Amino acid sequence: MRLCAVPDFDAELSAAGVAQARRGRPDEPLAQLYSRSTRPDLAEGVGPQYLSHLFARRSPMPFTKALAEGDDRAHGVLAEITGHLRSVAVDARRTGISSAVSARVADLSHLYVGRGASAMLHRLGHRIRLRHGVLEVPTVFDADMELGDRALRIQAVALGRQVVLAEPALDHLTVRIPAGAPPQPHSDQLLALRALLGTGRAEALEAVVVSGGITGQQLASRLGVSNAAASRSAAVLRRTGLIRSLRMGQSVRHVATPLGYHLAQSGAATGR
């Protein structure tokens, strides 16, 4: 079992599509594409296999029929809708998405290491559980699926509201779960942190937590200090176990540890 520590922005796009379809009229393009038991991964496009799966459950509607017939105008409309969704619902909210996913994974990782997979799955909620070696996942449709030698991945999705089983891959099966809201450090919590760590280090921890992951240069820019000062604050937070620093090419990315998230959030934010 693996907890995915970084956001899957293609999964976020698909979740945004679900939300848009629910808000729209039944005759709108996205509403025609979604049904209770089928929902496309918009980033990969809507291919013949998905449409045949959809038509097996409901009669073709005008937009989906045009897609199936290869109508260029219908595919252009879908590309325009997808591009708008990615820009407005995903790209404009990347920081919040990263923060929500990182906080959820930090919380679950702490439980997974301390108490094992069953306790972690119980914490997921949504009636996900492991019984007698069988993983029960209440997705929007009923199905039995053999995991076999494939790895099981848990992917938190900030824009998702339901448990979704992603299209199976050869080497893994992905269960997408709602990540919840981004962490919001409470003012009283921040005052206590400043008294404990000092103002500069407390603000650095807050920046790492709210961002969901930040480079050293971005941290310096956000705090309005030099790169060297930001690096010193990060070094102290790293030594005290509140953040981890990951080398990514030429830069270093700082992410909060479970302890860092718990210290920087209010009790309400961490009581999942």
PDB file of C-alpha atoms in Angstrom:
ATOM      1  CA  MET A   1       0.000   0.000   0.000  1.00  0.00           C
ATOM      2  CA  ARG A   2       1.262   3.477  -0.853  1.00  0.00           C
ATOM      3  CA  LEU A   3       0.042   6.917   0.157  1.00  0.00           C
ATOM      4  CA  CYS A   4       0.573   9.384  -2.688  1.00  0.00           C
ATOM      5  CA  ALA A   5       2.342  12.371  -1.158  1.00  0.00           C
ATOM      6  CA  VAL A   6       1.853  14.796  -4.062  1.00  0.00           C
ATOM      7  CA  PRO A   7      -1.337  16.008  -5.742  1.00  0.00           C
ATOM      8  CA  ASP A   8      -2.587  14.422  -8.942  1.00  0.00           C
ATOM      9  CA  PHE A   9      -3.780  17.483 -10.834  1.00  0.00           C
ATOM     10  CA  ASP A  10      -5.368  15.332 -13.557  1.00  0.00           C
ATOM     11  CA  ALA A  11      -7.489  13.664 -10.860  1.00  0.00           C
ATOM     12  CA  GLU A  12      -8.335  17.151  -9.545  1.00  0.00           C
ATOM     13  CA  LEU A  13      -9.492  18.104 -13.064  1.00  0.00           C
ATOM     14  CA  SER A  14     -11.805  15.089 -13.219  1.00  0.00           C
ATOM     15  CA  ALA A  15     -13.206  15.927  -9.779  1.00  0.00           C
ATOM     16  CA  ALA A  16     -13.819  19.500 -10.955  1.00  0.00           C
ATOM     17  CA  GLY A  17     -15.684  18.048 -13.924  1.00  0.00           C
ATOM     18  CA  VAL A  18     -17.969  16.079 -11.595  1.00  0.00           C
ATOM     19  CA  ALA A  19     -18.731  19.211  -9.569  1.00  0.00           C
ATOM     20  CA  GLN A  20     -19.420  21.230 -12.723  1.00  0.00           C
ATOM     21  CA  ALA A  21     -21.722  18.529 -14.109  1.00  0.00           C
ATOM     22  CA  ARG A  22     -23.747  18.479 -10.893  1.00  0.00           C
ATOM     23  CA  ARG A  23     -24.210  22.247 -10.944  1.00  0.00           C
ATOM     24  CA  GLY A  24     -25.193  22.395 -14.615  1.00  0.00           C
ATOM     25  CA  ARG A  25     -28.436  21.617 -16.416  1.00  0.00           C
ATOM     26  CA  PRO A  26     -28.984  18.011 -17.567  1.00  0.00           C
ATOM     27  CA  ASP A  27     -28.597  19.034 -21.216  1.00  0.00           C
ATOM     28  CA  GLU A  28     -25.196  20.713 -20.740  1.00  0.00           C
ATOM     29  CA  PRO A  29     -22.157  18.884 -22.218  1.00  0.00           C
ATOM     30  CA  LEU A  30     -20.508  17.756 -18.960  1.00  0.00           C
ATOM     31  CA  ALA A  31     -23.820  16.660 -17.483  1.00  0.00           C
ATOM     32  CA  GLN A  32     -24.343  14.492 -20.566  1.00  0.00           C
ATOM     33  CA  LEU A  33     -20.922  12.919 -20.065  1.00  0.00           C
ATOM     34  CA  TYR A  34     -21.413  11.897 -16.456  1.00  0.00           C
ATOM     35  CA  SER A  35     -23.696   9.298 -14.971  1.00  0.00           C
ATOM     36  CA  ARG A  36     -23.896   7.580 -11.618  1.00  0.00           C
ATOM     37  CA  SER A  37     -21.595   4.723 -12.659  1.00  0.00           C
ATOM     38  CA  THR A  38     -19.353   6.409 -15.244  1.00  0.00           C
ATOM     39  CA  ARG A  39     -17.105   9.450 -15.065  1.00  0.00           C
ATOM     40  CA  PRO A  40     -14.263  10.133 -17.500  1.00  0.00           C
ATOM     41  CA  ASP A  41     -10.733  11.238 -16.668  1.00  0.00           C
ATOM     42  CA  LEU A  42     -10.936  14.519 -18.561  1.00  0.00           C
ATOM     43  CA  ALA A  43      -7.168  14.953 -18.860  1.00  0.00           C
ATOM     44  CA  GLU A  44      -6.963  11.837 -21.039  1.00  0.00           C
ATOM     45  CA  GLY A  45      -9.854  12.845 -23.267  1.00  0.00           C
ATOM     46  CA  VAL A  46     -13.111  10.997 -23.815  1.00  0.00           C
ATOM     47  CA  GLY A  47     -12.408   8.007 -26.031  1.00  0.00           C
ATOM     48  CA  PRO A  48     -14.590   5.366 -27.707  1.00  0.00           C
ATOM     49  CA  GLN A  49     -14.130   2.924 -24.817  1.00  0.00           C
ATOM     50  CA  TYR A  50     -15.596   5.366 -22.289  1.00  0.00           C
ATOM     51  CA  LEU A  51     -18.479   6.294 -24.599  1.00  0.00           C
ATOM     52  CA  SER A  52     -19.372   2.645 -25.250  1.00  0.00           C
ATOM     53  CA  HIS A  53     -19.324   2.097 -21.469  1.00  0.00           C
ATOM     54  CA  LEU A  54     -21.599   5.117 -21.051  1.00  0.00           C
ATOM     55  CA  PHE A  55     -24.012   4.064 -23.807  1.00  0.00           C
ATOM     56  CA  ALA A  56     -24.376   0.642 -22.199  1.00  0.00           C
ATOM     57  CA  ARG A  57     -25.985   2.391 -19.235  1.00  0.00           C
ATOM     58  CA  ARG A  58     -27.941   5.205 -20.830  1.00  0.00           C
ATOM     59  CA  SER A  59     -29.162   6.172 -24.279  1.00  0.00           C
ATOM     60  CA  PRO A  60     -26.842   8.457 -26.262  1.00  0.00           C
ATOM     61  CA  MET A  61     -27.568  12.138 -25.760  1.00  0.00           C
ATOM     62  CA  PRO A  62     -26.880  14.714 -28.510  1.00  0.00           C
ATOM     63  CA  PHE A  63     -23.450  15.808 -27.262  1.00  0.00           C
ATOM     64  CA  THR A  64     -22.171  12.338 -26.421  1.00  0.00           C
ATOM     65  CA  LYS A  65     -23.520  11.005 -29.721  1.00  0.00           C
ATOM     66  CA  ALA A  66     -21.635  13.754 -31.588  1.00  0.00           C
ATOM     67  CA  LEU A  67     -18.432  12.841 -29.718  1.00  0.00           C
ATOM     68  CA  ALA A  68     -18.867   9.182 -30.620  1.00  0.00           C
ATOM     69  CA  GLU A  69     -19.328  10.135 -34.281  1.00  0.00           C
ATOM     70  CA  GLY A  70     -16.088  12.151 -34.233  1.00  0.00           C
ATOM     71  CA  ASP A  71     -17.754  15.520 -34.683  1.00  0.00           C
ATOM     72  CA  ASP A  72     -14.968  18.133 -34.647  1.00  0.00           C
ATOM     73  CA  ARG A  73     -17.206  20.822 -33.161  1.00  0.00           C
ATOM     74  CA  ALA A  74     -18.214  18.591 -30.219  1.00  0.00           C
ATOM     75  CA  HIS A  75     -14.591  17.714 -29.515  1.00  0.00           C
ATOM     76  CA  GLY A  76     -13.706  21.403 -29.720  1.00  0.00           C
ATOM     77  CA  VAL A  77     -16.404  22.255 -27.186  1.00  0.00           C
ATOM     78  CA  LEU A  78     -15.098  19.553 -24.829  1.00  0.00           C
ATOM     79  CA  ALA A  79     -11.512  20.818 -25.193  1.00  0.00           C
ATOM     80  CA  GLU A  80     -12.657  24.370 -24.418  1.00  0.00           C
ATOM     81  CA  ILE A  81     -14.591  23.248 -21.329  1.00  0.00           C
ATOM     82  CA  THR A  82     -11.664  21.128 -20.126  1.00  0.00           C
ATOM     83  CA  GLY A  83      -9.178  23.974 -20.622  1.00  0.00           C
ATOM     84  CA  HIS A  84     -11.409  26.416 -18.742  1.00  0.00           C
ATOM     85  CA  LEU A  85     -11.863  23.977 -15.861  1.00  0.00           C
ATOM     86  CA  ARG A  86      -8.133  23.359 -15.597  1.00  0.00           C
ATOM     87  CA  SER A  87      -7.407  27.084 -15.572  1.00  0.00           C
ATOM     88  CA  VAL A  88     -10.122  28.212 -13.148  1.00  0.00           C
ATOM     89  CA  ALA A  89     -10.764  25.226 -10.891  1.00  0.00           C
ATOM     90  CA  VAL A  90      -7.307  23.603 -10.768  1.00  0.00           C
ATOM     91  CA  ASP A  91      -4.416  25.885 -11.781  1.00  0.00           C
ATOM     92  CA  ALA A  92      -5.800  28.896  -9.893  1.00  0.00           C
ATOM     93  CA  ARG A  93      -6.065  26.769  -6.717  1.00  0.00           C
ATOM     94  CA  ARG A  94      -2.840  24.772  -6.875  1.00  0.00           C
ATOM     95  CA  THR A  95      -1.506  26.073  -3.566  1.00  0.00           C
ATOM     96  CA  GLY A  96      -4.686  25.178  -1.674  1.00  0.00           C
ATOM     97  CA  ILE A  97      -4.880  21.796  -3.393  1.00  0.00           C
ATOM     98  CA  SER A  98      -1.257  20.984  -2.529  1.00  0.00           C
ATOM     99  CA  SER A  99      -1.799  22.074   1.067  1.00  0.00           C
ATOM    100  CA  ALA A 100      -4.964  19.998   1.503  1.00  0.00           C
ATOM    101  CA  VAL A 101      -3.399  16.879  -0.016  1.00  0.00           C
ATOM    102  CA  SER A 102      -0.158  17.221   1.968  1.00  0.00           C
ATOM    103  CA  ALA A 103      -2.024  17.695   5.246  1.00  0.00           C
ATOM    104  CA  ARG A 104      -4.245  14.685   4.624  1.00  0.00           C
ATOM    105  CA  VAL A 105      -1.299  12.473   3.698  1.00  0.00           C
ATOM    106  CA  ALA A 106       0.748  13.645   6.681  1.00  0.00           C
ATOM    107  CA  ASP A 107      -2.127  12.772   9.000  1.00  0.00           C
ATOM    108  CA  LEU A 108      -2.617   9.327   7.434  1.00  0.00           C
ATOM    109  CA  SER A 109       1.122   8.553   7.240  1.00  0.00           C
ATOM    110  CA  HIS A 110       1.513   9.156  10.965  1.00  0.00           C
ATOM    111  CA  LEU A 111      -1.278   6.673  11.660  1.00  0.00           C
ATOM    112  CA  TYR A 112      -0.046   4.135   9.085  1.00  0.00           C
ATOM    113  CA  VAL A 113       3.449   4.018  10.587  1.00  0.00           C
ATOM    114  CA  GLY A 114       2.203   3.941  14.171  1.00  0.00           C
ATOM    115  CA  ARG A 115      -0.774   1.585  13.992  1.00  0.00           C
ATOM    116  CA  GLY A 116      -0.784  -0.131  10.606  1.00  0.00           C
ATOM    117  CA  ALA A 117      -2.866  -0.282   7.449  1.00  0.00           C
ATOM    118  CA  SER A 118      -6.181  -1.323   9.032  1.00  0.00           C
ATOM    119  CA  ALA A 119      -6.193   1.629  11.446  1.00  0.00           C
ATOM    120  CA  MET A 120      -5.287   3.989   8.630  1.00  0.00           C
ATOM    121  CA  LEU A 121      -8.053   2.659   6.380  1.00  0.00           C
ATOM    122  CA  HIS A 122     -10.509   3.098   9.236  1.00  0.00           C
ATOM    123  CA  ARG A 123      -9.408   6.734   9.584  1.00  0.00           C
ATOM    124  CA  LEU A 124     -10.133   7.287   5.897  1.00  0.00           C
ATOM    125  CA  GLY A 125     -13.825   7.067   6.668  1.00  0.00           C
ATOM    126  CA  HIS A 126     -16.273   6.691   3.784  1.00  0.00           C
ATOM    127  CA  ARG A 127     -16.842   3.063   4.951  1.00  0.00           C
ATOM    128  CA  ILE A 128     -13.488   1.918   3.551  1.00  0.00           C
ATOM    129  CA  ARG A 129     -12.237  -1.088   5.475  1.00  0.00           C
ATOM    130  CA  LEU A 130     -10.056  -4.179   5.301  1.00  0.00           C
ATOM    131  CA  ARG A 131     -11.824  -7.385   6.335  1.00  0.00           C
ATOM    132  CA  HIS A 132     -10.344 -10.879   6.044  1.00  0.00           C
ATOM    133  CA  GLY A 133      -7.869  -9.699   3.425  1.00  0.00           C
ATOM    134  CA  VAL A 134     -10.571  -8.017   1.322  1.00  0.00           C
ATOM    135  CA  LEU A 135     -10.533  -4.258   0.800  1.00  0.00           C
ATOM    136  CA  GLU A 136     -14.079  -2.865   0.738  1.00  0.00           C
ATOM    137  CA  VAL A 137     -14.382   0.434  -1.120  1.00  0.00           C
ATOM    138  CA  PRO A 138     -17.858   2.023  -1.488  1.00  0.00           C
ATOM    139  CA  THR A 139     -17.430   3.589  -4.932  1.00  0.00           C
ATOM    140  CA  VAL A 140     -20.309   4.956  -7.030  1.00  0.00           C
ATOM    141  CA  PHE A 141     -20.743   1.540  -8.631  1.00  0.00           C
ATOM    142  CA  ASP A 142     -20.556  -2.024  -7.342  1.00  0.00           C
ATOM    143  CA  ALA A 143     -17.703  -4.148  -8.645  1.00  0.00           C
ATOM    144  CA  ASP A 144     -15.324  -6.877  -7.548  1.00  0.00           C
ATOM    145  CA  MET A 145     -11.726  -6.320  -8.609  1.00  0.00           C
ATOM    146  CA  GLU A 146      -8.727  -8.569  -8.054  1.00  0.00           C
ATOM    147  CA  LEU A 147      -5.689  -6.655  -6.803  1.00  0.00           C
ATOM    148  CA  GLY A 148      -3.301  -9.529  -7.488  1.00  0.00           C
ATOM    149  CA  ASP A 149       0.330  -8.407  -7.509  1.00  0.00           C
ATOM    150  CA  ARG A 150      -0.569  -4.772  -8.086  1.00  0.00           C
ATOM    151  CA  ALA A 151       0.193  -2.117  -5.490  1.00  0.00           C
ATOM    152  CA  LEU A 152      -2.688  -0.281  -3.860  1.00  0.00           C
ATOM    153  CA  ARG A 153      -2.347   3.501  -3.964  1.00  0.00           C
ATOM    154  CA  ILE A 154      -4.350   5.975  -1.911  1.00  0.00           C
ATOM    155  CA  GLN A 155      -4.606   9.364  -3.639  1.00  0.00           C
ATOM    156  CA  ALA A 156      -6.134  12.300  -1.767  1.00  0.00           C
ATOM    157  CA  VAL A 157      -8.082  14.659  -4.049  1.00  0.00           C
ATOM    158  CA  ALA A 158      -8.850  18.147  -2.745  1.00  0.00           C
ATOM    159  CA  LEU A 159     -11.703  18.818  -5.187  1.00  0.00           C
ATOM    160  CA  GLY A 160     -13.226  15.358  -4.747  1.00  0.00           C
ATOM    161  CA  ARG A 161     -16.284  14.676  -2.614  1.00  0.00           C
ATOM    162  CA  GLN A 162     -16.631  10.922  -3.132  1.00  0.00           C
ATOM    163  CA  VAL A 163     -14.481   7.834  -3.122  1.00  0.00           C
ATOM    164  CA  VAL A 164     -13.536   6.987  -6.707  1.00  0.00           C
ATOM    165  CA  LEU A 165     -11.707   4.004  -8.146  1.00  0.00           C
ATOM    166  CA  ALA A 166      -9.366   5.205 -10.890  1.00  0.00           C
ATOM    167  CA  GLU A 167      -8.913   3.261 -14.108  1.00  0.00           C
ATOM    168  CA  PRO A 168      -6.745   0.253 -13.121  1.00  0.00           C
ATOM    169  CA  ALA A 169      -3.125   0.211 -14.303  1.00  0.00           C
ATOM    170  CA  LEU A 170      -1.006  -2.856 -14.913  1.00  0.00           C
ATOM    171  CA  ASP A 171       1.075  -2.406 -11.751  1.00  0.00           C
ATOM    172  CA  HIS A 172      -1.258  -0.542  -9.396  1.00  0.00           C
ATOM    173  CA  LEU A 173      -4.830   0.242  -8.420  1.00  0.00           C
ATOM    174  CA  THR A 174      -5.647   3.752  -7.200  1.00  0.00           C
ATOM    175  CA  VAL A 175      -8.397   4.689  -4.766  1.00  0.00           C
ATOM    176  CA  ARG A 176      -9.101   8.427  -4.761  1.00  0.00           C
ATOM    177  CA  ILE A 177     -10.420   9.859  -1.499  1.00  0.00           C
ATOM    178  CA  PRO A 178     -11.536  13.385  -0.565  1.00  0.00           C
ATOM    179  CA  ALA A 179      -8.657  15.359   0.958  1.00  0.00           C
ATOM    180  CA  GLY A 180     -10.804  17.868   2.811  1.00  0.00           C
ATOM    181  CA  ALA A 181     -10.172  21.569   3.187  1.00  0.00           C
ATOM    182  CA  PRO A 182      -6.688  23.104   3.166  1.00  0.00           C
ATOM    183  CA  PRO A 183      -5.200  23.579   6.655  1.00  0.00           C
ATOM    184  CA  GLN A 184      -5.856  26.994   8.157  1.00  0.00           C
ATOM    185  CA  PRO A 185      -3.552  27.825  11.068  1.00  0.00           C
ATOM    186  CA  HIS A 186      -5.576  29.302  13.927  1.00  0.00           C
ATOM    187  CA  SER A 187      -4.548  32.725  15.262  1.00  0.00           C
ATOM    188  CA  ASP A 188      -4.204  31.427  18.834  1.00  0.00           C
ATOM    189  CA  GLN A 189      -2.121  28.534  17.541  1.00  0.00           C
ATOM    190  CA  LEU A 190       0.179  30.919  15.684  1.00  0.00           C
ATOM    191  CA  LEU A 191       0.670  33.076  18.776  1.00  0.00           C
ATOM    192  CA  ALA A 192       1.668  29.982  20.746  1.00  0.00           C
ATOM    193  CA  LEU A 193       4.014  28.898  17.958  1.00  0.00           C
ATOM    194  CA  ARG A 194       5.691  32.314  17.872  1.00  0.00           C
ATOM    195  CA  ALA A 195       6.271  32.135  21.619  1.00  0.00           C
ATOM    196  CA  LEU A 196       7.722  28.645  21.235  1.00  0.00           C
ATOM    197  CA  LEU A 197       9.774  28.998  18.045  1.00  0.00           C
ATOM    198  CA  GLY A 198      10.242  32.715  17.593  1.00  0.00           C
ATOM    199  CA  THR A 199       8.351  34.835  15.075  1.00  0.00           C
ATOM    200  CA  GLY A 200      10.554  34.097  12.043  1.00  0.00           C
ATOM    201  CA  ARG A 201      10.561  30.332  12.467  1.00  0.00           C
ATOM    202  CA  ALA A 202       6.828  30.223  13.256  1.00  0.00           C
ATOM    203  CA  GLU A 203       6.078  32.190  10.083  1.00  0.00           C
ATOM    204  CA  ALA A 204       8.344  29.849   8.116  1.00  0.00           C
ATOM    205  CA  LEU A 205       6.475  26.803   9.436  1.00  0.00           C
ATOM    206  CA  GLU A 206       3.129  28.437   8.636  1.00  0.00           C
ATOM    207  CA  ALA A 207       4.306  29.134   5.061  1.00  0.00           C
ATOM    208  CA  VAL A 208       5.385  25.516   4.575  1.00  0.00           C
ATOM    209  CA  VAL A 209       2.116  24.161   5.968  1.00  0.00           C
ATOM    210  CA  VAL A 210      -0.199  26.470   4.006  1.00  0.00           C
ATOM    211  CA  SER A 211       1.705  25.973   0.745  1.00  0.00           C
ATOM    212  CA  GLY A 212       1.736  22.178   0.971  1.00  0.00           C
ATOM    213  CA  GLY A 213       5.384  22.294  -0.093  1.00  0.00           C
ATOM    214  CA  ILE A 214       7.654  25.210  -0.951  1.00  0.00           C
ATOM    215  CA  THR A 215      11.181  25.724  -2.289  1.00  0.00           C
ATOM    216  CA  GLY A 216      13.821  27.601  -0.320  1.00  0.00           C
ATOM    217  CA  GLN A 217      13.673  30.543  -2.731  1.00  0.00           C
ATOM    218  CA  GLN A 218       9.866  30.690  -2.547  1.00  0.00           C
ATOM    219  CA  LEU A 219      10.045  30.574   1.244  1.00  0.00           C
ATOM    220  CA  ALA A 220      12.474  33.513   1.289  1.00  0.00           C
ATOM    221  CA  SER A 221      10.217  35.489  -1.050  1.00  0.00           C
ATOM    222  CA  ARG A 222       7.102  34.794   1.009  1.00  0.00           C
ATOM    223  CA  LEU A 223       8.814  35.784   4.269  1.00  0.00           C
ATOM    224  CA  GLY A 224      10.524  38.816   2.729  1.00  0.00           C
ATOM    225  CA  VAL A 225      13.980  37.699   3.893  1.00  0.00           C
ATOM    226  CA  SER A 226      17.219  36.626   2.225  1.00  0.00           C
ATOM    227  CA  ASN A 227      17.714  33.086   0.945  1.00  0.00           C
ATOM    228  CA  ALA A 228      20.314  32.552   3.683  1.00  0.00           C
ATOM    229  CA  ALA A 229      17.884  33.625   6.442  1.00  0.00           C
ATOM    230  CA  ALA A 230      15.150  31.376   5.053  1.00  0.00           C
ATOM    231  CA  SER A 231      17.642  28.504   4.894  1.00  0.00           C
ATOM    232  CA  ARG A 232      18.592  29.012   8.562  1.00  0.00           C
ATOM    233  CA  SER A 233      14.927  28.962   9.640  1.00  0.00           C
ATOM    234  CA  ALA A 234      14.326  25.824   7.584  1.00  0.00           C
ATOM    235  CA  ALA A 235      17.384  24.141   9.122  1.00  0.00           C
ATOM    236  CA  VAL A 236      16.036  24.710  12.649  1.00  0.00           C
ATOM    237  CA  LEU A 237      12.575  23.418  11.687  1.00  0.00           C
ATOM    238  CA  ARG A 238      14.169  20.382  10.063  1.00  0.00           C
ATOM    239  CA  ARG A 239      16.307  19.576  13.115  1.00  0.00           C
ATOM    240  CA  THR A 240      13.246  19.763  15.370  1.00  0.00           C
ATOM    241  CA  GLY A 241      11.320  17.362  13.140  1.00  0.00           C
ATOM    242  CA  LEU A 242       8.724  19.888  11.943  1.00  0.00           C
ATOM    243  CA  ILE A 243       9.635  19.834   8.241  1.00  0.00           C
ATOM    244  CA  ARG A 244      11.464  17.638   5.755  1.00  0.00           C
ATOM    245  CA  SER A 245      13.626  19.017   2.963  1.00  0.00           C
ATOM    246  CA  LEU A 246      13.610  17.107  -0.324  1.00  0.00           C
ATOM    247  CA  ARG A 247      16.130  17.620  -3.109  1.00  0.00           C
ATOM    248  CA  MET A 248      14.346  18.176  -6.440  1.00  0.00           C
ATOM    249  CA  GLY A 249      16.867  18.831  -9.221  1.00  0.00           C
ATOM    250  CA  GLN A 250      18.648  22.093  -8.499  1.00  0.00           C
ATOM    251  CA  SER A 251      16.238  23.171  -5.738  1.00  0.00           C
ATOM    252  CA  VAL A 252      15.182  21.984  -2.297  1.00  0.00           C
ATOM    253  CA  ARG A 253      11.497  21.621  -1.459  1.00  0.00           C
ATOM    254  CA  HIS A 254      10.364  21.903   2.154  1.00  0.00           C
ATOM    255  CA  VAL A 255       7.286  19.946   3.298  1.00  0.00           C
ATOM    256  CA  ALA A 256       5.769  19.710   6.758  1.00  0.00           C
ATOM    257  CA  THR A 257       5.944  16.503   8.782  1.00  0.00           C
ATOM    258  CA  PRO A 258       2.829  15.206  10.592  1.00  0.00           C
ATOM    259  CA  LEU A 259       4.124  16.912  13.757  1.00  0.00           C
ATOM    260  CA  GLY A 260       4.577  20.176  11.861  1.00  0.00           C
ATOM    261  CA  TYR A 261       1.018  20.053  10.554  1.00  0.00           C
ATOM    262  CA  HIS A 262      -0.428  19.261  13.963  1.00  0.00           C
ATOM    263  CA  LEU A 263       1.470  22.092  15.645  1.00  0.00           C
ATOM    264  CA  ALA A 264       0.461  24.659  13.020  1.00  0.00           C
ATOM    265  CA  GLN A 265      -3.239  23.802  12.879  1.00  0.00           C
ATOM    266  CA  SER A 266      -6.061  24.275  15.312  1.00  0.00           C
ATOM    267  CA  GLY A 267      -7.657  21.288  16.987  1.00  0.00           C
ATOM    268  CA  ALA A 268     -10.643  21.623  14.669  1.00  0.00           C
ATOM    269  CA  ALA A 269      -8.472  21.407  11.592  1.00  0.00           C
ATOM    270  CA  THR A 270      -6.691  18.244  12.663  1.00  0.00           C
ATOM    271  CA  GLY A 271      -9.604  16.366  14.166  1.00  0.00           C
ATOM    272  CA  ARG A 272     -10.343  14.256  11.095  1.00  0.00           C
TER     273      ARG A 272
END
